[in-house]
mmCIF file of C-alpha atoms in Angstrom:
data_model
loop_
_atom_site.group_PDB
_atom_site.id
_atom_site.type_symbol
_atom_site.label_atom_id
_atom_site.label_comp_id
_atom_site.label_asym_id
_atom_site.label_seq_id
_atom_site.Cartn_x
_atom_site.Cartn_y
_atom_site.Cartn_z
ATOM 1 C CA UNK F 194 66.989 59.474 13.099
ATOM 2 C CA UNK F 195 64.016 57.487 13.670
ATOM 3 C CA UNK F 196 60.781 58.926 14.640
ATOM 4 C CA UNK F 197 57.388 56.600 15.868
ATOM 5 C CA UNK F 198 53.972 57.159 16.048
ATOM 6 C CA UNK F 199 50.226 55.379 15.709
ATOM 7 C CA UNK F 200 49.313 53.194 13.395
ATOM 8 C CA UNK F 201 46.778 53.904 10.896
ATOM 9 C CA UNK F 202 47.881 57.868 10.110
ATOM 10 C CA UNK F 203 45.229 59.804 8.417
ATOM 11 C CA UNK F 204 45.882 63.893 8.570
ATOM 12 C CA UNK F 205 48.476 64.665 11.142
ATOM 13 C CA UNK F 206 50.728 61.062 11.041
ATOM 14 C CA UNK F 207 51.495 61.690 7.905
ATOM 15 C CA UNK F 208 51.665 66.236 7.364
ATOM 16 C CA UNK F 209 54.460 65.231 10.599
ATOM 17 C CA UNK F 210 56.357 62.378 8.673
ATOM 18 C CA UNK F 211 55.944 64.755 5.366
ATOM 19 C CA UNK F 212 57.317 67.949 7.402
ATOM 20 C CA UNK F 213 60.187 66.240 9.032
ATOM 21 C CA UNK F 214 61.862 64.744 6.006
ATOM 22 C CA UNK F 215 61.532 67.502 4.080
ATOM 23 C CA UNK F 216 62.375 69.920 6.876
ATOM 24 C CA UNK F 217 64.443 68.711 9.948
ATOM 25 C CA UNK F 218 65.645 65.103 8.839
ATOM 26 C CA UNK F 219 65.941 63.905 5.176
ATOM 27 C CA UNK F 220 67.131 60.604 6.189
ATOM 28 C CA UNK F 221 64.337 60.096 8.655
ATOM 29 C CA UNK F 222 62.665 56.857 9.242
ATOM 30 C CA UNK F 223 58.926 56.967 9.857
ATOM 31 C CA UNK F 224 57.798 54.264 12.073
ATOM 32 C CA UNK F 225 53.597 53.236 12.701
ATOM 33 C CA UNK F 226 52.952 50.818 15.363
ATOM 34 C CA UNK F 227 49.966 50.029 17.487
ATOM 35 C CA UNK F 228 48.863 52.625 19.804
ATOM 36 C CA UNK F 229 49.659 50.536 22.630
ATOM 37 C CA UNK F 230 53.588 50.063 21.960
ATOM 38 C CA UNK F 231 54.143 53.499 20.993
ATOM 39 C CA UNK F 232 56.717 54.141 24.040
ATOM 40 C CA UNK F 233 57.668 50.750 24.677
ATOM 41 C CA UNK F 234 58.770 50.262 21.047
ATOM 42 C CA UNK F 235 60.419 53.783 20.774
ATOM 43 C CA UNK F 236 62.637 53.059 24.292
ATOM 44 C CA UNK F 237 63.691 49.660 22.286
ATOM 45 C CA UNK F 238 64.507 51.184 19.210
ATOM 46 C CA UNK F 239 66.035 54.807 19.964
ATOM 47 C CA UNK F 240 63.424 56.649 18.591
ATOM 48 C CA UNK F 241 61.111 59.888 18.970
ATOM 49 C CA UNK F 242 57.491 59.555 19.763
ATOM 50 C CA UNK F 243 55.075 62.017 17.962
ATOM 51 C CA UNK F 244 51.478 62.682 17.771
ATOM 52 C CA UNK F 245 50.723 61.031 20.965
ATOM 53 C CA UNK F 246 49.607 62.043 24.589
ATOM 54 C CA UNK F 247 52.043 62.717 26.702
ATOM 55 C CA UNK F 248 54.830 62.855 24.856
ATOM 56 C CA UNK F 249 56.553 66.468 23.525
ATOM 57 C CA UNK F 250 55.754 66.435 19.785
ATOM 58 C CA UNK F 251 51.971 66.368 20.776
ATOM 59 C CA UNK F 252 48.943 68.279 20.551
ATOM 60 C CA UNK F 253 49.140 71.610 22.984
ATOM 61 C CA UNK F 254 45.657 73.778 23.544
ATOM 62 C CA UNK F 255 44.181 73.781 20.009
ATOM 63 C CA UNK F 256 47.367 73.706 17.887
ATOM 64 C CA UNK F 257 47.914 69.724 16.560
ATOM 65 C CA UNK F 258 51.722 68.233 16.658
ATOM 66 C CA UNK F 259 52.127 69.920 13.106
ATOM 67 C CA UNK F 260 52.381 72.841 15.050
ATOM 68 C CA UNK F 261 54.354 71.727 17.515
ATOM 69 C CA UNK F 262 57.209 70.589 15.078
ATOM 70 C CA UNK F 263 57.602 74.259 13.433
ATOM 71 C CA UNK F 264 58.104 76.180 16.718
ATOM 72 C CA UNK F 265 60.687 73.401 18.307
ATOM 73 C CA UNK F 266 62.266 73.433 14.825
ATOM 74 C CA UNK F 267 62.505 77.761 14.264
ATOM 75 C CA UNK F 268 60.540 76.567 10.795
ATOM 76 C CA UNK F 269 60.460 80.515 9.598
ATOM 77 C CA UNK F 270 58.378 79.929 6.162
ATOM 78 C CA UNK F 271 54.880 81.435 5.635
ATOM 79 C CA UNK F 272 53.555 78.632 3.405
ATOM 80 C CA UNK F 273 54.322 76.073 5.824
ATOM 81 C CA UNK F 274 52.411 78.422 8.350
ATOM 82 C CA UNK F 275 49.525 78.588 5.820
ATOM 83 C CA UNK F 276 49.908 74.785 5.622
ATOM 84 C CA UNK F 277 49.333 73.991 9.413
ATOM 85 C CA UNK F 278 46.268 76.144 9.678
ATOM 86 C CA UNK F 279 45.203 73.412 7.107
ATOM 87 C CA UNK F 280 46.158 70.159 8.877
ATOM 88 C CA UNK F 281 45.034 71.902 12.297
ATOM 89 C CA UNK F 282 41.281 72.307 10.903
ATOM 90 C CA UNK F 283 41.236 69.376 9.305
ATOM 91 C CA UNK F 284 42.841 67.383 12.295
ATOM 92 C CA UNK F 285 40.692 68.757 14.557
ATOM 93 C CA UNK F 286 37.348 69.143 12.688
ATOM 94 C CA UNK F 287 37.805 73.113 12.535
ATOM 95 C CA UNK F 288 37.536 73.461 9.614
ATOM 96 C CA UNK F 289 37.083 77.494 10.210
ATOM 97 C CA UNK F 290 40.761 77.446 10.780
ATOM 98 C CA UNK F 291 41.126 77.517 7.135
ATOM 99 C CA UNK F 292 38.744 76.337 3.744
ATOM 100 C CA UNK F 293 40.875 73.881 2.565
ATOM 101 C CA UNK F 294 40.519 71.444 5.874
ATOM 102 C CA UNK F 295 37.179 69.823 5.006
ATOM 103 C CA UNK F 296 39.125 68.750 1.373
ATOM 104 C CA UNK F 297 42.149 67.733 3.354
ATOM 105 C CA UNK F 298 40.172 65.982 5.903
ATOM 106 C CA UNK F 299 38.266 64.030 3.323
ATOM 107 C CA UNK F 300 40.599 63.104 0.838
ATOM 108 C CA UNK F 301 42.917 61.470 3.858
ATOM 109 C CA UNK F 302 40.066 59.920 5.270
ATOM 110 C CA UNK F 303 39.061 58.307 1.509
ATOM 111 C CA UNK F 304 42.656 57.375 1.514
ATOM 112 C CA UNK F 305 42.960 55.488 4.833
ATOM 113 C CA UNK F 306 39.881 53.877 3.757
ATOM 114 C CA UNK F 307 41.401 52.568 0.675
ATOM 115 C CA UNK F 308 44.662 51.824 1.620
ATOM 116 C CA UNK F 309 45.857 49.365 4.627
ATOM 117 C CA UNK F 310 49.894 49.742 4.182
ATOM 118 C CA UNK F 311 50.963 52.854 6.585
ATOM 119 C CA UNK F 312 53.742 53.003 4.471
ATOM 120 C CA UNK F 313 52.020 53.312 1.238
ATOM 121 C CA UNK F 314 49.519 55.571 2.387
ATOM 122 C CA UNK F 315 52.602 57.682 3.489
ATOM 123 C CA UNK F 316 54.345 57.969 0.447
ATOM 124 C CA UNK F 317 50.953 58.860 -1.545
ATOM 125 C CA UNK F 318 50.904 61.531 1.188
ATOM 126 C CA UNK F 319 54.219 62.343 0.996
ATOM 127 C CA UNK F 320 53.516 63.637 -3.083
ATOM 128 C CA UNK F 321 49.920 65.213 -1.695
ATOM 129 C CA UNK F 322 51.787 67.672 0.681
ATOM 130 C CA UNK F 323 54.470 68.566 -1.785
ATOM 131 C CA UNK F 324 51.785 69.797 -3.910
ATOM 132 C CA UNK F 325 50.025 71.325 -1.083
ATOM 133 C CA UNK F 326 53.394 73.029 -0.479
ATOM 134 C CA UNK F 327 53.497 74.342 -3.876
ATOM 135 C CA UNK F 328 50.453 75.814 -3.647
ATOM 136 C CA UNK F 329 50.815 77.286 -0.297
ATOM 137 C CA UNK F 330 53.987 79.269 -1.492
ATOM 138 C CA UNK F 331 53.461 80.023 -5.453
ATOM 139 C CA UNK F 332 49.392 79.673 -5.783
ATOM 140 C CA UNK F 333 47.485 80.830 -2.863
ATOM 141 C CA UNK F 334 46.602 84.017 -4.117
ATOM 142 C CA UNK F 335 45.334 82.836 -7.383
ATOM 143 C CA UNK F 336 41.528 81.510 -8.060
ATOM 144 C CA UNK F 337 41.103 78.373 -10.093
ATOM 145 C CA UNK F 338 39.676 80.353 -13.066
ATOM 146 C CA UNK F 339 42.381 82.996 -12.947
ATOM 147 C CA UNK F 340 44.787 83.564 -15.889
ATOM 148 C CA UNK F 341 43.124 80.299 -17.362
ATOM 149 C CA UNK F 342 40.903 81.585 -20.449
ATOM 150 C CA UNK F 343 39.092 78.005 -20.731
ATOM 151 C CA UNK F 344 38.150 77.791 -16.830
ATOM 152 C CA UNK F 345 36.875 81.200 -17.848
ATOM 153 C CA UNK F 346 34.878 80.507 -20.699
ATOM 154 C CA UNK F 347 33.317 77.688 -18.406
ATOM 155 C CA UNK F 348 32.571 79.860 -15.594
ATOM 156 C CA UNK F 349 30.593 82.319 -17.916
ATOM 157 C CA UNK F 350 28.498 79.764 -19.242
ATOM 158 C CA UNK F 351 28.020 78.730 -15.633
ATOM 159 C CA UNK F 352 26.986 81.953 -14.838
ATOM 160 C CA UNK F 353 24.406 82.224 -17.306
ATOM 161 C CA UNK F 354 23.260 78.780 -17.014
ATOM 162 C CA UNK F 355 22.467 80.302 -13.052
ATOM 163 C CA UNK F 356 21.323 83.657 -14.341
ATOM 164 C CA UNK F 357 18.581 81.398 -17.039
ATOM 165 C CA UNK F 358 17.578 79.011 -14.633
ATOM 166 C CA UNK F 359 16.158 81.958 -12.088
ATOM 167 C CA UNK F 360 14.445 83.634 -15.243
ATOM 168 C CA UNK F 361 12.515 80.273 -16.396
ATOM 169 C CA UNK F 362 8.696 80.400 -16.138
ATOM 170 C CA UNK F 363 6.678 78.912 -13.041
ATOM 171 C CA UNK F 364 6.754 75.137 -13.610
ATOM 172 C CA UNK F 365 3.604 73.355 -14.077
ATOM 173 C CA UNK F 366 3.386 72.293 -10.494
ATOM 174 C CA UNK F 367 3.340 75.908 -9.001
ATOM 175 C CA UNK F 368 0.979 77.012 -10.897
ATOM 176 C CA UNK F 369 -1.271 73.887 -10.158
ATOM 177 C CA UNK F 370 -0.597 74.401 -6.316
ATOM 178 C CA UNK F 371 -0.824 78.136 -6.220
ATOM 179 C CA UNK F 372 -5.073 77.391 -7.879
ATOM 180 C CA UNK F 373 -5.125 74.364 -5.583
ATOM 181 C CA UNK F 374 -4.699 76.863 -2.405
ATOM 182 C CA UNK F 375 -6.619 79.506 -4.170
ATOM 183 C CA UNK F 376 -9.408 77.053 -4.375
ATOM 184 C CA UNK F 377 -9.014 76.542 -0.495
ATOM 185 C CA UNK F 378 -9.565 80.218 0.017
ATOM 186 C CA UNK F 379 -13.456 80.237 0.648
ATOM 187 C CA UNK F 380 -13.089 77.107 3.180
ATOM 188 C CA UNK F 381 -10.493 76.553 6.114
ATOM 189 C CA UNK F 382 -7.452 76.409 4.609
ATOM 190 C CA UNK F 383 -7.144 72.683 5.680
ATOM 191 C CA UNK F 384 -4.263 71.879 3.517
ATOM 192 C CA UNK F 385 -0.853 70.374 4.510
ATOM 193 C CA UNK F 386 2.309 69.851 2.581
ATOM 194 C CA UNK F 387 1.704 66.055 2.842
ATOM 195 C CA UNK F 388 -1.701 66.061 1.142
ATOM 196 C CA UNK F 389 -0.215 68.491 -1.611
ATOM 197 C CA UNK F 390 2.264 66.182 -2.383
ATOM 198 C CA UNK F 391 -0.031 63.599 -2.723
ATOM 199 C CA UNK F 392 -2.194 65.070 -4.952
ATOM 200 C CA UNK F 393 0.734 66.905 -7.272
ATOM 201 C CA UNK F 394 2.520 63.149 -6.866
ATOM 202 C CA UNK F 395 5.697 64.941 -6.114
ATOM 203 C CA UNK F 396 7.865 64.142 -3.209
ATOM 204 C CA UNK F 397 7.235 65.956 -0.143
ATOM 205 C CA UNK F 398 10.999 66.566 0.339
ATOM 206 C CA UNK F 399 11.647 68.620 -2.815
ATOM 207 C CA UNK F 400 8.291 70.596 -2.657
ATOM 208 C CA UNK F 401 9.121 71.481 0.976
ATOM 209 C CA UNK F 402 12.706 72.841 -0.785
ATOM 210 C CA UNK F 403 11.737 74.555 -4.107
ATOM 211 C CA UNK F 404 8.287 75.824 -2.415
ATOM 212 C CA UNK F 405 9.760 79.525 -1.560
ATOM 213 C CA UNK F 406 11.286 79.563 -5.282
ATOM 214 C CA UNK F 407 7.659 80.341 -6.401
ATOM 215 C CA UNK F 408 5.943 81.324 -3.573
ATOM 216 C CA UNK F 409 6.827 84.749 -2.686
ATOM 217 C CA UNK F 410 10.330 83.269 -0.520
ATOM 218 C CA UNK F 411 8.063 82.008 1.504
ATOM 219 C CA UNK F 412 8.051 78.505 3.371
ATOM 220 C CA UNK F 413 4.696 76.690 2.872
ATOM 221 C CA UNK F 414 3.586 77.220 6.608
ATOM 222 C CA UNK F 415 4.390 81.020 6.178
ATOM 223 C CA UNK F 416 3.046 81.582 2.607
ATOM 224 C CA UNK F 417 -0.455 79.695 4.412
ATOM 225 C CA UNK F 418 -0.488 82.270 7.266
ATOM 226 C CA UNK F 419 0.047 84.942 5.259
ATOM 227 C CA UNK F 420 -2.425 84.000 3.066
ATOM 228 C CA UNK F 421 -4.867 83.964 5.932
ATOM 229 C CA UNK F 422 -4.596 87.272 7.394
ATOM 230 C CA UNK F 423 -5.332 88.535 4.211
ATOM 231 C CA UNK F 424 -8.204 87.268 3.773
ATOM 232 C CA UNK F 425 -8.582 88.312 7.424
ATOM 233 C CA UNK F 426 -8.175 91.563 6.502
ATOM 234 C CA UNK F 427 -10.457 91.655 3.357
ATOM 235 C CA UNK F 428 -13.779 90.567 5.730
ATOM 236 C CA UNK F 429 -12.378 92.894 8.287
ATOM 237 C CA UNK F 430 -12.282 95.390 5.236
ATOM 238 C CA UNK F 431 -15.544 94.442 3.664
ATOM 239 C CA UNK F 432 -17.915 92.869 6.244
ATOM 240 C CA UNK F 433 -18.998 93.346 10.012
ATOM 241 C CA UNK F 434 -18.158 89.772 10.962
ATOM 242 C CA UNK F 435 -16.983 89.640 14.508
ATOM 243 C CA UNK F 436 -13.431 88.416 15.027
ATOM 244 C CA UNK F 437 -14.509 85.022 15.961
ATOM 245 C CA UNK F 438 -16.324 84.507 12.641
ATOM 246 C CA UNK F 439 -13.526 85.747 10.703
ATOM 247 C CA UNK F 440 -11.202 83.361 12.794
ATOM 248 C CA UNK F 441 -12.752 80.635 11.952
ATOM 249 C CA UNK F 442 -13.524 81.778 8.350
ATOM 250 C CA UNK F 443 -9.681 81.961 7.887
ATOM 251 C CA UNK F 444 -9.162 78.503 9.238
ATOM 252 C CA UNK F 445 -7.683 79.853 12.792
ATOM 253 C CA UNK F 446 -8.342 77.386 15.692
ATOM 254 C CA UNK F 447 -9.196 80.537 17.920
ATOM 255 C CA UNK F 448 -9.278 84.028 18.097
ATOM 256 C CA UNK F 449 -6.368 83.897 20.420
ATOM 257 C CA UNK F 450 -4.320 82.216 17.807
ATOM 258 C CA UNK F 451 -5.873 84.573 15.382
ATOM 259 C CA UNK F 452 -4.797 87.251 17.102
ATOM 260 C CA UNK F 453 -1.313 86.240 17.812
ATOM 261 C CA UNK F 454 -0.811 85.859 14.276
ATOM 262 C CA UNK F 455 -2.078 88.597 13.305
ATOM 263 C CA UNK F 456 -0.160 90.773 15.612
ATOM 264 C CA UNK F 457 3.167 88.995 14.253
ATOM 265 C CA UNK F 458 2.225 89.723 10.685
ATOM 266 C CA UNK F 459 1.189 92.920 10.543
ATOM 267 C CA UNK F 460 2.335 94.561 14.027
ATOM 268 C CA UNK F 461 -0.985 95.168 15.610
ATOM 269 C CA UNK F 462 -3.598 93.678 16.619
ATOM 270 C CA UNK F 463 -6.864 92.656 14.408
ATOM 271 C CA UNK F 464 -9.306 94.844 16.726
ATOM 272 C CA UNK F 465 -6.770 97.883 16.393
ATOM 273 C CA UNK F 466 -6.813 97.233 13.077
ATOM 274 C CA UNK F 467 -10.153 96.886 12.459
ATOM 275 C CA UNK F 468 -11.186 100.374 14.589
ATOM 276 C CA UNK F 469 -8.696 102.011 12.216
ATOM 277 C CA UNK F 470 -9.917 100.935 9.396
ATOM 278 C CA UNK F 471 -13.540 101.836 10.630
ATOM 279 C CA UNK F 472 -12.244 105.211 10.978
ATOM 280 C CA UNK F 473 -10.682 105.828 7.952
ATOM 281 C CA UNK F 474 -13.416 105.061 6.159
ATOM 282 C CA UNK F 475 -15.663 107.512 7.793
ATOM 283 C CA UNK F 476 -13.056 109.779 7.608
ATOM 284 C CA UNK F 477 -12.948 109.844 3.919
ATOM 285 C CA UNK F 478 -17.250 110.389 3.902
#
C-alpha cells in the first residue's frame, strides 16, 4: 500500500511512516511530495494522504495524526500510547504532554536541518523510533543512573561537587560590593547595578544573576530597599528626625515613596512605627 504526505517530515511525517510499517503495513511505501500535490499526486498514484488538512489521517482537536493512526487501527499497546504523548508534545510544541517532547522535537529538527533526502532522514528515523519503542515498553520506569554502579559513582560526585560549591567562601567580589554599599550607607544610597559593575569590572549580566547567592536571596533592587528601611528604622530608633529628613537621609525621593516602602517591608507604616517605638521606650522607664 502506498501512503503520501509533505515533503520535508520532521516529528510527525516520519513517527506516521515509522508506525505504519511496523504496525499496519510492512510493505508500505512512504511517499514526500510538495505540499501542493499532496492530493493530486495521491488520486494519480492510488495512495493514502496523511498528516494533512482535510484529509482523515490528520490532526483532530489537540491529538496529531499519530494519534489518529492508533484509534483507526485498534493499536491496543501501552508503549505506543506512551509514545504518542511524545510525538503529540513535541509536534505541537506541548511539551507538557510528556518530558521527552522538547528532546524529540530538537533532535528531529537538528536532523531536518542536516539532512535534505526525505528518504534518508526517514530511515535514520525509522532506527530513532525503534529505540524510542524499546524504551517506551522495557525502560520507562528506570532512571539513567539506575542499576548502573558507574552512572552512580558519577552522580555522587555530582552531588558533592553541588553540595561544595554552595559551602565555598564569599568570593572576592561580594565582599568588595557588600563594603562598597556599606560605604554608601551615610549618603543616598545612589548606587545602581550598572555603576557597580563598572567599578568591580564584572559584567552586569552575571552580577545581576549571582547577586542573591551572597546577598541575603535578595535581588540587588530589594537587598537596596531593604537596606534602607533599616537604616530608616535606626534614626527612627535613635534620633527625632522628622520623616522627611529620614526620607531623604535614606535616599527616598519622598516621604510618600518612603512610606510606601516602608509599609511593604515591614507591614506598617513609618509614623505607626515610630509612635510605637516612642512608647515602648517610655514604657520600659
Amino acid at each position: 500500500m502506498k501512503w503520501i504526505t509533505r515533503e520535508h517530515p520532521k516529528i510527525d511525517r516520519i513517527a506516521c511512516p515509522w508506525l505504519i510499517k511496523r504496525f499496519i503495513d510492512t510493505n508500505a511505501e512512504i511517499i514526500y511530495v510538495p505540499f501542493d500535490q499532496v492530493l493530486v499526486k495521491a488520486k494519480e498514484l492510488g495512495a493514502i494522504p496523511f498528516d494533512l488538512p482535510g484529509v482523515e489521517y490528520t490532526h483532530y482537536n489537540d491529538q496529531c495524526s499519530f494519534d489518529y493512526f492508533i484509534k483507526k487501527h485498534q493499536l491496543k499497546d501501552v508503549a505506543l500510547d506512551r509514545i504518542a504523548a511524545i510525538v503529540r508534545g513535541a509536534d505541537t510544541d506541548r511539551h507538557d504532554f510528556a518530558p521527552q517532547s522538547a528532546g524529540l522535537e530538537a533532535i528531529f529538527s537538528g536532523l531536518a536541518y542536516n539532512i535534505n533526502d526525505d528518504h534518508q532522514l526517514l530511515e535514520l528515523g525509522m532506527t530513532i523510533y525503534d529505540g524510542l519503542y524499546s524504551w517506551a515498553k522495557n525502560l520507562y520506569h528506570l532512571k539513567h543512573t539506575q542499576d548502573e554502579p558507574v552512572e552512580q559513582m558519577l552522580l555522587k560526585v555530582f552531588n558533592k561537587f553541588i553540595k561544595d560549591g554552595q559551602t565555598k567562601k564569599t568570593p572576592e567580589w561580594a565582599t568588595e560590593l557588600k563594603d562598597m554599599i556599606q560605604d554608601q550607607l551615610d549618603t543616598n544610597m545612589a548606587l545602581s547595578l550598572q555603576q557597580i559593575s563598572s567599578e568591580l569590572a564584572i559584567n552586569p549580566a552575571y552580577l545581576s544573576r549571582e547577586f542573591s547567592k551572597h546577598f541575603d536571596n535578595l535581588s540587588f533592587g530589594d537587598y537596596i530597599r531593604k537596606l534602607r528601611i533599616d537604616k530608616a528604622k535606626s534614626l527612627m530608633d535613635t534620633t527625632t528626625y522628622s520623616l522627611t529628613e529620614i526620607s531623604y537621609l535614606t535616599g527616598f525621593s519622598d516621604q510618600s515613596h518612603f512610606t510606601r516602602i516602608f509599609k511593604k517591608q515591614t507591614g506598617q507604616n513609618p509614623s505607626v512605627y515610630k509612635k510605637k517605638n516612642r512608647k515602648s521606650k517610655k514604657d520600659t522607664k
